[in-house]
Tab-separated table of C-alpha atoms and ligand atoms in Angstrom:
chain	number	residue	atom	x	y	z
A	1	UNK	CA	88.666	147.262	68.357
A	2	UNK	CA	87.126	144.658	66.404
A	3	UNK	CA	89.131	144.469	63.028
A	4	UNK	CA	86.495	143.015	61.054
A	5	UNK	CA	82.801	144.623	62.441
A	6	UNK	CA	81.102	142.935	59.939
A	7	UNK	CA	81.770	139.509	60.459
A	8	UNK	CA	80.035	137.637	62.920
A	9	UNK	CA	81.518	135.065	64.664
A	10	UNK	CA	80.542	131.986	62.410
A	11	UNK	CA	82.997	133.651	59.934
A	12	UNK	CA	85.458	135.109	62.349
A	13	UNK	CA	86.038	131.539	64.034
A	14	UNK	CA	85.824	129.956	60.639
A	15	UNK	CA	88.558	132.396	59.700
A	16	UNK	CA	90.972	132.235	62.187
A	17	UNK	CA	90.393	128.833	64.517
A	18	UNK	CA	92.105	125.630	63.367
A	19	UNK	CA	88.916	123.619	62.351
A	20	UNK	CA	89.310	121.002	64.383
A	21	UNK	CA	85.683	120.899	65.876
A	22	UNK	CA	83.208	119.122	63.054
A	23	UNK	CA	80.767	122.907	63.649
A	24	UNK	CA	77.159	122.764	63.418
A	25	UNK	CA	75.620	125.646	61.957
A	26	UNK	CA	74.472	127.569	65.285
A	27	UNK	CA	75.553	130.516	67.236
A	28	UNK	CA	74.903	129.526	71.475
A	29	UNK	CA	74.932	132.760	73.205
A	30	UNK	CA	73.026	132.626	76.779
A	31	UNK	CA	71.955	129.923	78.795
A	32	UNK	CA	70.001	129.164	81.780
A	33	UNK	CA	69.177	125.978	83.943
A	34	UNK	CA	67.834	123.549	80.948
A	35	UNK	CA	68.078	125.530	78.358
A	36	UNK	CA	70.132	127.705	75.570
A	37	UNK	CA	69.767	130.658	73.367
A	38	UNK	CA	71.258	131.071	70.061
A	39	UNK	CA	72.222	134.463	68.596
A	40	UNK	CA	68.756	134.908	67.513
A	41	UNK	CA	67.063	134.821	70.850
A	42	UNK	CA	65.936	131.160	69.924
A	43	UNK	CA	65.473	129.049	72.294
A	44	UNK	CA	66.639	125.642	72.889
A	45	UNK	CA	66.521	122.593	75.513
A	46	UNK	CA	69.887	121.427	76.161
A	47	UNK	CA	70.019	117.827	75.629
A	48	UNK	CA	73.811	117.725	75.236
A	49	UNK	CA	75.040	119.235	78.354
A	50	UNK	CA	78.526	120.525	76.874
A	51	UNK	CA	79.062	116.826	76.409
A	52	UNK	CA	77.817	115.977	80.139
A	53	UNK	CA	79.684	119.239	81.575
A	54	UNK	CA	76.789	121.563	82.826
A	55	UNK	CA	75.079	119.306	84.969
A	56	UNK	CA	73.975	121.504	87.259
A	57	UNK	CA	72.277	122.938	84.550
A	58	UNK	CA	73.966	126.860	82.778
A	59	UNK	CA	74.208	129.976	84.656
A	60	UNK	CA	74.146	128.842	88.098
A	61	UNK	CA	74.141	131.805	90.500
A	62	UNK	CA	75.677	130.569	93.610
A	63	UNK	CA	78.771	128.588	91.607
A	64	UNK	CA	78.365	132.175	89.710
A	65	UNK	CA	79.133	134.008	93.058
A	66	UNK	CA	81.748	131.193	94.613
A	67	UNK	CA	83.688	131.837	91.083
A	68	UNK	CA	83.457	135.990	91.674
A	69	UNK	CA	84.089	136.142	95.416
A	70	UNK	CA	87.212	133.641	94.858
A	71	UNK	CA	88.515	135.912	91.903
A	72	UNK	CA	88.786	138.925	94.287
A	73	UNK	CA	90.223	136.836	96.808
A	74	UNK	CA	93.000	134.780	95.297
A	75	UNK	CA	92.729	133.032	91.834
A	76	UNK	CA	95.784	131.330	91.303
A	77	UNK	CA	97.875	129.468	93.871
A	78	UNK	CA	100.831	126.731	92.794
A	79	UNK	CA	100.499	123.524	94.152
A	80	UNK	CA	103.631	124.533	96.060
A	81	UNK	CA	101.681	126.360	98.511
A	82	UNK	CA	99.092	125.128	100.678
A	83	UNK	CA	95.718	126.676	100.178
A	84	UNK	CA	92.341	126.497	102.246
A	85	UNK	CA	89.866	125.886	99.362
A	86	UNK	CA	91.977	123.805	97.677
A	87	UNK	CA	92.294	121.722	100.992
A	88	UNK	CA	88.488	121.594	101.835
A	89	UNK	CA	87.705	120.274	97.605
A	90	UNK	CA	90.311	117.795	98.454
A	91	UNK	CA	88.706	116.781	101.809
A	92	UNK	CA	85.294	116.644	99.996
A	93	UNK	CA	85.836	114.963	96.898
A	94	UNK	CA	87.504	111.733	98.641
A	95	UNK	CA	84.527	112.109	101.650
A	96	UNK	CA	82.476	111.828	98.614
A	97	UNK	CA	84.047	109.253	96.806
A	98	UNK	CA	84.650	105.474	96.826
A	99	UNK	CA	85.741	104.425	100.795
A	100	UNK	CA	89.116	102.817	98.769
A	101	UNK	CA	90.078	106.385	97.002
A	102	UNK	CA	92.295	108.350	99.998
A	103	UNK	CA	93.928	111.135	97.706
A	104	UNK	CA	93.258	113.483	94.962
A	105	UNK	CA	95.171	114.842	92.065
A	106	UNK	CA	93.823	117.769	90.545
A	107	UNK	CA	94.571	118.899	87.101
A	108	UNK	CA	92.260	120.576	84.026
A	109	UNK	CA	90.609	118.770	81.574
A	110	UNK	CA	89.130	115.058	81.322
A	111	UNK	CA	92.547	113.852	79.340
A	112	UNK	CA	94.359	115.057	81.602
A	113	UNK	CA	92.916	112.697	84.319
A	114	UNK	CA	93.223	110.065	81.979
A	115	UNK	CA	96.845	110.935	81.156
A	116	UNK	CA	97.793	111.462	84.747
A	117	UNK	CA	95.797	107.864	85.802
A	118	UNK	CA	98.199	105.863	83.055
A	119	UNK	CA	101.678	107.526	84.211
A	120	UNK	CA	99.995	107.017	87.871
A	121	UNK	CA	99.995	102.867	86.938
A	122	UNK	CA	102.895	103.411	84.973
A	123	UNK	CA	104.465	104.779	88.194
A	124	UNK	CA	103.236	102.701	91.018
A	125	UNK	CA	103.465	99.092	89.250
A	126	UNK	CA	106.651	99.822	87.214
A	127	UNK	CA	104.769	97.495	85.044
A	128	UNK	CA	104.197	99.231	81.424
A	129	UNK	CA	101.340	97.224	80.051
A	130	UNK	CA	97.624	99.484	79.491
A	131	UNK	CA	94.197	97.285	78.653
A	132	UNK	CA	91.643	99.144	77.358
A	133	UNK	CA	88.456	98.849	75.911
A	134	UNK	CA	87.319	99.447	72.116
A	135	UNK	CA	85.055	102.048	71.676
A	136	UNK	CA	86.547	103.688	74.561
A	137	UNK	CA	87.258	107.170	74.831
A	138	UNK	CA	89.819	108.623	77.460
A	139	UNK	CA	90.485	111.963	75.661
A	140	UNK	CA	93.376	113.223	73.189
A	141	UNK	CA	96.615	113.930	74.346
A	142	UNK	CA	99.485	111.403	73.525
A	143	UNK	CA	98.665	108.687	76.678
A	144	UNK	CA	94.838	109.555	76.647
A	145	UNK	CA	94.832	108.877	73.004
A	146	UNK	CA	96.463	105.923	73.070
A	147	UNK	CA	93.841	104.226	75.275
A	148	UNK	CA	91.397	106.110	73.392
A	149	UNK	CA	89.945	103.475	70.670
A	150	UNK	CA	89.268	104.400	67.097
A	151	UNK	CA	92.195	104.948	63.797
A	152	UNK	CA	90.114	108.087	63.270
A	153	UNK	CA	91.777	110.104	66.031
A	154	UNK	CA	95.066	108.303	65.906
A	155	UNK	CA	95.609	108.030	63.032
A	156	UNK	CA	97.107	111.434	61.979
A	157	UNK	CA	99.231	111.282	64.421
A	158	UNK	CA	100.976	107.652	65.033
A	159	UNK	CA	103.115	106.469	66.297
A	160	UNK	CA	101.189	105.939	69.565
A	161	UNK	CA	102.691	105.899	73.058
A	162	UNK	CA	103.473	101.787	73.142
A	163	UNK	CA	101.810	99.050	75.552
A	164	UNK	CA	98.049	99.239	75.434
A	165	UNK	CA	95.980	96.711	73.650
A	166	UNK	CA	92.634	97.009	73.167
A	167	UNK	CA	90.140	94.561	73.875
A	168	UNK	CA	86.167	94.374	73.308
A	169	UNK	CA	84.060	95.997	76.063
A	170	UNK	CA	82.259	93.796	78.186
A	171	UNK	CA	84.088	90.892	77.365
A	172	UNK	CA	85.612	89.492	80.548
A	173	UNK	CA	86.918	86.558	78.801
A	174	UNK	CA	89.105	88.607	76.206
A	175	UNK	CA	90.234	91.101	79.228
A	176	UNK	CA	91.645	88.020	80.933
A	177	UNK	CA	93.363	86.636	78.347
A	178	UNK	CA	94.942	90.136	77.551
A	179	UNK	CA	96.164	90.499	81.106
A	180	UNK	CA	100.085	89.421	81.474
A	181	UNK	CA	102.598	90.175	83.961
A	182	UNK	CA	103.308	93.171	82.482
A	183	UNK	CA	100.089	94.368	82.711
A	184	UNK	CA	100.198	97.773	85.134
A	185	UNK	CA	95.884	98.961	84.584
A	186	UNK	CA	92.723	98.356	82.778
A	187	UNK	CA	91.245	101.383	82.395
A	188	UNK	CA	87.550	101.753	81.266
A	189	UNK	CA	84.687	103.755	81.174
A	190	UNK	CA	81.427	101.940	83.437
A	191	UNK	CA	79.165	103.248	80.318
A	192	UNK	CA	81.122	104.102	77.320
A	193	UNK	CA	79.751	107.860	76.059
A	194	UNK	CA	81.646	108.335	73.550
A	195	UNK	CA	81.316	104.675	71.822
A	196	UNK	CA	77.608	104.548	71.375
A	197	UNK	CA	76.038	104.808	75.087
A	198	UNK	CA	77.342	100.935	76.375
A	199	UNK	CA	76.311	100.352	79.690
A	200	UNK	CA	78.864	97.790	81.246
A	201	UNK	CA	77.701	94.636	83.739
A	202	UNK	CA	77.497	94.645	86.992
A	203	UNK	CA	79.150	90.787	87.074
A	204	UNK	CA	81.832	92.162	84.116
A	205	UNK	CA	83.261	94.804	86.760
A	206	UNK	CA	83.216	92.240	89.443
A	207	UNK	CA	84.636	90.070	87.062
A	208	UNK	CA	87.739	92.439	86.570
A	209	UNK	CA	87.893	93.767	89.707
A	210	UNK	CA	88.514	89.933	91.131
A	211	UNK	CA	91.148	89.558	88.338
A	212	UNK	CA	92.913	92.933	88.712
A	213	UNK	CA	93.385	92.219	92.845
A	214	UNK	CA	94.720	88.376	91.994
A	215	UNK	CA	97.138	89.681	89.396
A	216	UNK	CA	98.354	92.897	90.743
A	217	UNK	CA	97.014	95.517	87.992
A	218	UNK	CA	95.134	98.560	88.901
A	219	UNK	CA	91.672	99.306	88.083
A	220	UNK	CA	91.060	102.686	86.474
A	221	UNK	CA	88.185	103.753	85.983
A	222	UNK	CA	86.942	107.219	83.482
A	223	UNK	CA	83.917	108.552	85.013
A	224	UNK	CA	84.821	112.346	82.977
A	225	UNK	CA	81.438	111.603	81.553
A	226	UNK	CA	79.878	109.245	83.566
A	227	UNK	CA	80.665	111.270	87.508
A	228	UNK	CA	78.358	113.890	89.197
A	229	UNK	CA	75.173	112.328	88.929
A	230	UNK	CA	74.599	111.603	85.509
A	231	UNK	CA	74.261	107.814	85.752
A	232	UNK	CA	71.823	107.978	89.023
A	233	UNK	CA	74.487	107.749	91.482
A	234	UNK	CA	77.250	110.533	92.330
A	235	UNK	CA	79.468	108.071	90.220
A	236	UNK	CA	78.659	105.463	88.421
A	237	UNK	CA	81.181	102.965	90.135
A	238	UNK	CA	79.138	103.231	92.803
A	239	UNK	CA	76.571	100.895	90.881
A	240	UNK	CA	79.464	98.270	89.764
A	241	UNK	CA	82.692	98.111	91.832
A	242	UNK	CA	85.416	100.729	93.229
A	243	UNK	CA	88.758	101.547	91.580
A	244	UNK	CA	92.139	101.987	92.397
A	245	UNK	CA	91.496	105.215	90.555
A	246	UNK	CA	88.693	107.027	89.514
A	247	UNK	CA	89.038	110.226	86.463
A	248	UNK	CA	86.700	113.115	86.602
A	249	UNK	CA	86.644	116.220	84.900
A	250	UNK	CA	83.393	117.854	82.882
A	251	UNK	CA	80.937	118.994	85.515
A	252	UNK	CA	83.054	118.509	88.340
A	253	UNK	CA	83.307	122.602	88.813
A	254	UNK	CA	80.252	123.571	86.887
A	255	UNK	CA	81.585	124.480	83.923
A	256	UNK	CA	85.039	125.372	84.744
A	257	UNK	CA	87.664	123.931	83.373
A	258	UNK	CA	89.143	121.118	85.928
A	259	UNK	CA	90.141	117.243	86.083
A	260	UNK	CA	90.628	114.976	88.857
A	261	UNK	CA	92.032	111.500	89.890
A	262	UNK	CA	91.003	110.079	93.199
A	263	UNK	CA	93.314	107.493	94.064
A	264	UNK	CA	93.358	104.674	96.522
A	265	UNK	CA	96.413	103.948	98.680
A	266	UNK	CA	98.017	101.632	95.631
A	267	UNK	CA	98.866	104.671	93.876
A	268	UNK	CA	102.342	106.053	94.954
A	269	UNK	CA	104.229	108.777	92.975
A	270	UNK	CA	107.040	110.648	93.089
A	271	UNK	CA	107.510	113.740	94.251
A	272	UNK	CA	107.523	116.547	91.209
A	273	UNK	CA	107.022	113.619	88.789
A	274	UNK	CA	103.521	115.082	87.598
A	275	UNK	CA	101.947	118.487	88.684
A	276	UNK	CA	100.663	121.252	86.849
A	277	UNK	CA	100.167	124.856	86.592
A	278	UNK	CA	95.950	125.499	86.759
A	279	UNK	CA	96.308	121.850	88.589
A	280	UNK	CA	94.089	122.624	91.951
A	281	UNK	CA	93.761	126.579	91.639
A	282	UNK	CA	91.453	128.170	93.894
A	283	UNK	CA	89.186	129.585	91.543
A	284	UNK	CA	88.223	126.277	89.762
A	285	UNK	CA	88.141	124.390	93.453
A	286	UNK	CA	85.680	127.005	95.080
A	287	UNK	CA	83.800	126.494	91.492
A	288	UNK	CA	83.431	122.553	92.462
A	289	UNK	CA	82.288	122.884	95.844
A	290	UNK	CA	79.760	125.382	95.177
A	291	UNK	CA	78.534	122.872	92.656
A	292	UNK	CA	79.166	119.509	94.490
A	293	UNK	CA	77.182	121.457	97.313
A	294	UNK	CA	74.143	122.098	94.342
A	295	UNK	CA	74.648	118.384	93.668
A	296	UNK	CA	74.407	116.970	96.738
A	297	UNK	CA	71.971	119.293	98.055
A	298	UNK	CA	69.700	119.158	95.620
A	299	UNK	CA	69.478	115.236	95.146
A	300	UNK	CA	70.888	115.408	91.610
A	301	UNK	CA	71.711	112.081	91.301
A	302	UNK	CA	68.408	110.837	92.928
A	303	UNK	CA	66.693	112.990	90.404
A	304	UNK	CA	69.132	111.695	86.958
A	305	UNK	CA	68.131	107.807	88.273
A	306	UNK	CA	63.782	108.950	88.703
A	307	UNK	CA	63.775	111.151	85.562
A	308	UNK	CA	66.144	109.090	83.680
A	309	UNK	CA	64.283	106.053	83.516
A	310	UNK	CA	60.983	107.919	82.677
A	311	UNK	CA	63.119	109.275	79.506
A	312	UNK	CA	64.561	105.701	78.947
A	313	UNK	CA	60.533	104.581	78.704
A	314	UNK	CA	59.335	107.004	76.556
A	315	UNK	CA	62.086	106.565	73.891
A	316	UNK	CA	61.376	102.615	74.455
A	317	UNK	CA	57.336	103.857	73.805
A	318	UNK	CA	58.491	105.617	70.630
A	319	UNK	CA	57.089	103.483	67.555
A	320	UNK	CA	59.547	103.987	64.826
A	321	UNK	CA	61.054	101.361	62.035
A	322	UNK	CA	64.386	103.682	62.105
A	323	UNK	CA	64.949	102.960	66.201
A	324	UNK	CA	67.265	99.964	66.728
A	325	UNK	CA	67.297	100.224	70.560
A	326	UNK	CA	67.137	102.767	73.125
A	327	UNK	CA	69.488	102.273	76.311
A	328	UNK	CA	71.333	104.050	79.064
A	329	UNK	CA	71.827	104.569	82.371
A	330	UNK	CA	70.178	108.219	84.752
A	331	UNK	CA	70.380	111.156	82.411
A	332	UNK	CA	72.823	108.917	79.889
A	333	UNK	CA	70.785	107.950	77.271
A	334	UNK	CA	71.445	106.605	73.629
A	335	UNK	CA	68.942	105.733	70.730
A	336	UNK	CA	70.847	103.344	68.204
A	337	UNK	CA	69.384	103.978	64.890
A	338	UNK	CA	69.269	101.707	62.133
A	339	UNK	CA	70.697	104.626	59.719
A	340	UNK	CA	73.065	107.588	60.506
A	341	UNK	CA	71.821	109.648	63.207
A	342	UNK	CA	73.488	112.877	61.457
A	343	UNK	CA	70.368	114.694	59.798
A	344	UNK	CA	68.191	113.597	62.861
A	345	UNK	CA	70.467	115.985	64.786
A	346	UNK	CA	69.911	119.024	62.522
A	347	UNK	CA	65.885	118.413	62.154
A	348	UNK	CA	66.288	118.389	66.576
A	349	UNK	CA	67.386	121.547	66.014
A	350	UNK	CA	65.132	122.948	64.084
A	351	UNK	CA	62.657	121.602	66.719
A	352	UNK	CA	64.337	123.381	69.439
A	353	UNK	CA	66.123	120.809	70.688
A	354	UNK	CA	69.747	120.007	71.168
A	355	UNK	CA	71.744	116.689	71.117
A	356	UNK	CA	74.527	114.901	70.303
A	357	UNK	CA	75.778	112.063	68.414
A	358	UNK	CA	77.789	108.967	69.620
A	359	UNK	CA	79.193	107.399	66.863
A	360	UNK	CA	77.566	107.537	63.730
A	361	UNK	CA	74.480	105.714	64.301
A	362	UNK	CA	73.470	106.995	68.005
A	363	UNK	CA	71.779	109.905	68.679
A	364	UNK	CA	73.040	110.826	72.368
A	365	UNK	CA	71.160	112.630	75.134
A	366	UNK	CA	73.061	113.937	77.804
A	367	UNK	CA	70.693	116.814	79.527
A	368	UNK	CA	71.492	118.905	82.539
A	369	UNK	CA	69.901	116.926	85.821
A	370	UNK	CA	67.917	120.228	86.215
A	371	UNK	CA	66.128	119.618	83.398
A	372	UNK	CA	61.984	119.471	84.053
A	373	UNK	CA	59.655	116.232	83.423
A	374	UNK	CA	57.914	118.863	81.051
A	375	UNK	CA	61.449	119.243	79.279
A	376	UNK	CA	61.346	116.034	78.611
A	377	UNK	CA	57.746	115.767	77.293
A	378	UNK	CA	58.911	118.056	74.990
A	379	UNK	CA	61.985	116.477	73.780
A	380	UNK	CA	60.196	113.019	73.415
A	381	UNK	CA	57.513	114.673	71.253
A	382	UNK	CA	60.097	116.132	68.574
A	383	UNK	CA	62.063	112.758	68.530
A	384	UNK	CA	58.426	111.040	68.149
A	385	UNK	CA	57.922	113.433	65.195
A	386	UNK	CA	61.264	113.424	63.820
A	387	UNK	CA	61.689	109.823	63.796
A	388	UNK	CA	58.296	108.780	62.575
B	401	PLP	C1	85.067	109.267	79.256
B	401	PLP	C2	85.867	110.442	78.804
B	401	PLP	N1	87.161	110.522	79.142
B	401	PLP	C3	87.919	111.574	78.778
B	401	PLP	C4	87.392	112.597	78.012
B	401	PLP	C5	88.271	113.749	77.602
B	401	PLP	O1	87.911	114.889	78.282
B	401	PLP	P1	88.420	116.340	77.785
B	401	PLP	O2	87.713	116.636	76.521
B	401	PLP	O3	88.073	117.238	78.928
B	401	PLP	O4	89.895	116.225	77.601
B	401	PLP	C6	86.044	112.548	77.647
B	401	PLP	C7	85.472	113.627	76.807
B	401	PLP	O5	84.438	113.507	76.210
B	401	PLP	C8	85.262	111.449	78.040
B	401	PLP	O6	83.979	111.349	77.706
């Protein structure tokens, strides 16, 4: 029974979730390749992706059917037993992946591949030292966090696990010079999301990668954001260099809840010295290969590289005083305003359109890789008008 009937569920969360989410004021209901519905029947085009999760676009039928016919058959299976469709994701994923990455870990969330990457360094170097990048973002658990740049999030809850300095992105010079012998991983994201839509170098990664094989430290890279096709490529490394260890989580299973770390043979653990419960269940692994199978099958990534840099030209075509610059890589695309973004966001809305922000100042478009040329007509002519 519903104990308050009259509430609707902007109140009801509002009542009883821990507000930890900064809410906008709208209700998402239904969704359905590019687009979303709000409780009104309103519709929307989904420029925000979950935050780069449904990029297969929402309501898929066959990952739909791979997640129902799994159910019935067997949901949940500890990593202590062997499984078939945990064994053929596992076979895929590191077919797919960089030629260095052998094995996968599987676990739930995007932090938890980040947090499972660190103790993985931690682990295989015996060296403690982390280098990461400011205006990264590797999630929000206590190791995550701490690679995770920005005294907003730590803040409240300091101190921080030690051993990680931070150093600015894209800066090979101030990487090296950070890098000691007790230095077990960098760890950074190819294009920072979360910081503003950065787009690394090509010669930086090199640049890093050269360092981290002279000097023993392992190369980590967080492609939770970046993976599945966004960028233009399956992953993004593929464009810059390969890792000792890549993280992936968001639309690796459609929408279902599940992380990842592909390792390369530099990666040794101990036995029982990190697993997990959900880590590798059946239902999220026959979720991801239905969906890897959409991605692959359908060219995703070919299409996030064609249709990404017709977006990327229209927002460079869009004559506006308020537009600092517009950059990004496939479907990952950031317009730096010279203001806050904030009320842009809001006005989008009102337009039909969602998007996010990255940072304060960007206004962050992350769509599904479904999403049609005439989608993005339509989202270039409410920026043109909102912006104007
Ligand atoms: C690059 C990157 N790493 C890690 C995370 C954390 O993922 P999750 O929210 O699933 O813990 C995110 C989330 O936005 C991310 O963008």
């Amino acid at each position: 029974m519903n104990l308050h009937a009259s509430m609707g569920p902007k109140e009801l969360e509002d009542r009883y979730e821990l507000p930890v989410y900064p809410r906008r004021d709208l209700v998402l209901v239904k969704g359905k390749g590019a687009r979303l519905y709000d409780a009104q029947g309103r519709e929307y085009i989904d420029c925000a992706a979950n935050v780069g999760v449904s990029n297969i676009g929402h309501a898929n039928e066959e990952v739909a059917r791979a997640i129902y016919d799994q159910y019935l058959t067997l949901g949940n299976c500890y990593g202590m037993f062997y499984n078939p469709v945990r064994a053929r994701l596992a076979e895929k994923i590191i077919s797919l992946g960089p030629p260095r990455l052998k094995r996968v870990f599987f676990c739930n969330s995007g932090a938890e591949a980040a947090e499972a990457a660190l103790k993985f360094a931690r682990a295989s170097t015996g060296k403690a030292g982390i280098i990461a990048a400011m205006r990264g973002f590797h999630g929000k658990t206590f190791g995550a966090l701490a690679a995770t740049w920005g005294e907003e999030y730590q803040k409240p809850f300091v101190p921080m696990m030690p051993g990680v300095k931070h150093v600015p992105f894209n800066n090979f010079q101030k990487l090296a010079e950070a890098v000691s012998g007790e230095t077990a991983a960098v760890i950074l994201e190819p294009v920072q999301g979360e910081g503003g839509v950065r787009v690394g170098d090509r010669a930086y990664f090199q640049q890093v990668r050269k360092l981290c094989d002279e000097k023993g430290v392992l190369l980590i890279f967080d492609e939770v954001q970046t993976g599945f096709g966004r960028t233009g490529t399956l992953f993004a490394c593929e464009q810059f260099v390969e890792p000792d260890m890549l993280c992936v989580a968001k639309s690796l299973a459609g929408g279902v809840p599940m992380g990842a770390v592909l390792c390369s043979d530099a990666v040794k653990v101990p036995v029982k010295s990190h697993t997990s419960t959900f880590g590798g269940n059946p239902l999220a692994c026959a979720a991801a290969l239905a969906s890897l199978e959409v991605i692959v099958r359908d060219r995703l990534p070919e299409r996030a590289r064609t249709l990404g840099e017709y977006f990327l030209a229209g927002l460079r075509a869009i004559k506006s005083e308020k537009i600092r610059e517009a950059r990004g890589l496939g479907l990952m695309l950031g317009i730096e305003l010279k203001e806050k973004a904030g009320s842009y966001v809001q006005q989008l809305a009102e337009k039909g359109v969602i998007v996010l922000l990255a940072g304060a100042t960007v206004i962050r478009l992350l769509p599904p890789l479904v999403i049609a040329r005439e989608e993005i007509d339509t989202v270039l002519s409410a920026l043109r008008e909102v912006l104007a």
